[in-house]
GROMACS .gro file of N, CA and C in nm:
model
  144
    1MET      N    1  -5.523  -4.738  18.381
    1MET     CA    2  -5.592  -4.892  18.444
    1MET      C    3  -5.473  -4.912  18.578
    2THR      N    4  -5.598  -5.009  18.692
    2THR     CA    5  -5.505  -4.991  18.831
    2THR      C    6  -5.438  -5.185  18.795
    3ALA      N    7  -5.306  -5.149  18.913
    3ALA     CA    8  -5.202  -5.280  18.878
    3ALA      C    9  -5.256  -5.413  18.907
    4PRO      N   10  -5.343  -5.405  18.957
    4PRO     CA   11  -5.413  -5.593  18.951
    4PRO      C   12  -5.505  -5.611  18.817
    5VAL      N   13  -5.572  -5.474  18.763
    5VAL     CA   14  -5.636  -5.554  18.623
    5VAL      C   15  -5.524  -5.588  18.515
    6ARG      N   16  -5.464  -5.508  18.539
    6ARG     CA   17  -5.313  -5.563  18.437
    6ARG      C   18  -5.226  -5.631  18.411
    7LEU      N   19  -5.240  -5.661  18.567
    7LEU     CA   20  -5.143  -5.844  18.643
    7LEU      C   21  -5.231  -5.944  18.611
    8GLY      N   22  -5.365  -5.921  18.571
    8GLY     CA   23  -5.482  -6.063  18.552
    8GLY      C   24  -5.505  -6.012  18.402
    9GLY      N   25  -5.445  -5.926  18.361
    9GLY     CA   26  -5.473  -5.916  18.193
    9GLY      C   27  -5.357  -5.964  18.118
   10TYR      N   28  -5.235  -5.937  18.154
   10TYR     CA   29  -5.111  -5.997  18.119
   10TYR      C   30  -5.155  -6.223  18.112
   11LEU      N   31  -5.193  -6.204  18.277
   11LEU     CA   32  -5.200  -6.335  18.312
   11LEU      C   33  -5.264  -6.441  18.192
   12LEU      N   34  -5.385  -6.402  18.169
   12LEU     CA   35  -5.419  -6.409  18.107
   12LEU      C   36  -5.407  -6.472  17.956
   13ILE      N   37  -5.314  -6.286  17.904
   13ILE     CA   38  -5.291  -6.346  17.808
   13ILE      C   39  -5.110  -6.455  17.767
   14LEU      N   40  -5.064  -6.474  17.880
   14LEU     CA   41  -4.934  -6.617  17.933
   14LEU      C   42  -5.067  -6.748  17.908
   15LEU      N   43  -5.179  -6.725  17.987
   15LEU     CA   44  -5.224  -6.845  17.968
   15LEU      C   45  -5.215  -6.896  17.846
   16VAL      N   46  -5.314  -6.776  17.753
   16VAL     CA   47  -5.323  -6.816  17.601
   16VAL      C   48  -5.233  -6.848  17.539
   17VAL      N   49  -5.125  -6.793  17.501
   17VAL     CA   50  -5.001  -6.876  17.470
   17VAL      C   51  -4.969  -6.956  17.482
   18LEU      N   52  -4.992  -6.967  17.646
   18LEU     CA   53  -4.956  -7.147  17.651
   18LEU      C   54  -4.977  -7.249  17.603
   19GLY      N   55  -5.132  -7.231  17.614
   19GLY     CA   56  -5.199  -7.309  17.586
   19GLY      C   57  -5.183  -7.327  17.425
   20ALA      N   58  -5.148  -7.227  17.323
   20ALA     CA   59  -5.196  -7.230  17.168
   20ALA      C   60  -5.015  -7.347  17.182
   21ALA      N   61  -4.940  -7.282  17.245
   21ALA     CA   62  -4.788  -7.333  17.226
   21ALA      C   63  -4.826  -7.496  17.236
   22PHE      N   64  -4.879  -7.525  17.373
   22PHE     CA   65  -4.923  -7.665  17.416
   22PHE      C   66  -4.988  -7.755  17.291
   23GLY      N   67  -5.124  -7.720  17.255
   23GLY     CA   68  -5.211  -7.733  17.144
   23GLY      C   69  -5.101  -7.819  17.019
   24LEU      N   70  -5.018  -7.663  17.019
   24LEU     CA   71  -4.947  -7.650  16.867
   24LEU      C   72  -4.828  -7.751  16.904
   25GLY      N   73  -4.795  -7.813  16.968
   25GLY     CA   74  -4.643  -7.881  16.989
   25GLY      C   75  -4.708  -8.010  16.963
   26ARG      N   76  -4.853  -8.089  17.043
   26ARG     CA   77  -4.901  -8.175  17.059
   26ARG      C   78  -4.959  -8.167  16.896
   27ALA      N   79  -5.001  -8.100  16.798
   27ALA     CA   80  -5.018  -8.136  16.682
   27ALA      C   81  -4.930  -8.185  16.660
   28VAL      N   82  -4.755  -8.141  16.652
   28VAL     CA   83  -4.650  -8.122  16.520
   28VAL      C   84  -4.579  -8.264  16.617
   29ARG      N   85  -4.569  -8.294  16.670
   29ARG     CA   86  -4.559  -8.436  16.742
   29ARG      C   87  -4.616  -8.543  16.730
   30GLY      N   88  -4.708  -8.456  16.735
   30GLY     CA   89  -4.897  -8.596  16.700
   30GLY      C   90  -4.850  -8.738  16.820
   31ASP      N   91  -4.864  -8.657  16.854
   31ASP     CA   92  -4.924  -8.770  17.021
   31ASP      C   93  -5.057  -8.868  16.987
   32GLY      N   94  -5.071  -8.968  17.039
   32GLY     CA   95  -5.200  -8.964  16.968
   32GLY      C   96  -5.281  -8.978  16.860
   33GLY      N   97  -5.157  -8.913  16.771
   33GLY     CA   98  -5.251  -8.904  16.627
   33GLY      C   99  -5.370  -8.834  16.587
   34GLY      N  100  -5.393  -8.793  16.628
   34GLY     CA  101  -5.493  -8.654  16.680
   34GLY      C  102  -5.581  -8.639  16.778
   35PRO      N  103  -5.763  -8.585  16.783
   35PRO     CA  104  -5.785  -8.520  16.908
   35PRO      C  105  -5.761  -8.616  17.016
   36ALA      N  106  -5.718  -8.636  17.111
   36ALA     CA  107  -5.801  -8.686  17.253
   36ALA      C  108  -5.904  -8.731  17.214
   37ALA      N  109  -5.938  -8.896  17.237
   37ALA     CA  110  -6.063  -8.990  17.258
   37ALA      C  111  -6.133  -8.999  17.391
   38PRO      N  112  -6.215  -8.899  17.435
   38PRO     CA  113  -6.310  -8.907  17.546
   38PRO      C  114  -6.303  -9.052  17.638
   39GLU      N  115  -6.271  -9.015  17.745
   39GLU     CA  116  -6.254  -9.169  17.849
   39GLU      C  117  -6.454  -9.200  17.843
   40PRO      N  118  -6.401  -9.363  17.843
   40PRO     CA  119  -6.524  -9.456  17.785
   40PRO      C  120  -6.550  -9.392  17.989
   41ARG      N  121  -6.686  -9.392  18.028
   41ARG     CA  122  -6.739  -9.319  18.121
   41ARG      C  123  -6.874  -9.476  18.184
   42PRO      N  124  -6.906  -9.513  18.306
   42PRO     CA  125  -6.898  -9.619  18.361
   42PRO      C  126  -7.043  -9.625  18.351
   43ALA      N  127  -7.129  -9.723  18.281
   43ALA     CA  128  -7.289  -9.733  18.247
   43ALA      C  129  -7.354  -9.692  18.416
   44SER      N  130  -7.294  -9.691  18.489
   44SER     CA  131  -7.386  -9.684  18.619
   44SER      C  132  -7.466  -9.584  18.617
   45HIS      N  133  -7.406  -9.445  18.585
   45HIS     CA  134  -7.542  -9.355  18.570
   45HIS      C  135  -7.613  -9.363  18.458
   46GLN      N  136  -7.666  -9.461  18.456
   46GLN     CA  137  -7.750  -9.460  18.244
   46GLN      C  138  -7.865  -9.504  18.360
   47GLY      N  139  -7.947  -9.526  18.451
   47GLY     CA  140  -8.021  -9.555  18.506
   47GLY      C  141  -8.131  -9.480  18.574
   48MET      N  142  -8.092  -9.342  18.604
   48MET     CA  143  -8.132  -9.174  18.707
   48MET      C  144  -8.203  -9.129  18.577
   0.00000   0.00000   0.00000
């Protein structure tokens, strides 16, 4: 494999690990008590 491909693979793995750790940390700490509620959207786009 070429160096850029290998570097991209490592970067992707690092991103996945960090994302999993962040999600696990939020679940353990219990910030918000569950999945985040979607933000309410303004009703102005309903008339399209």
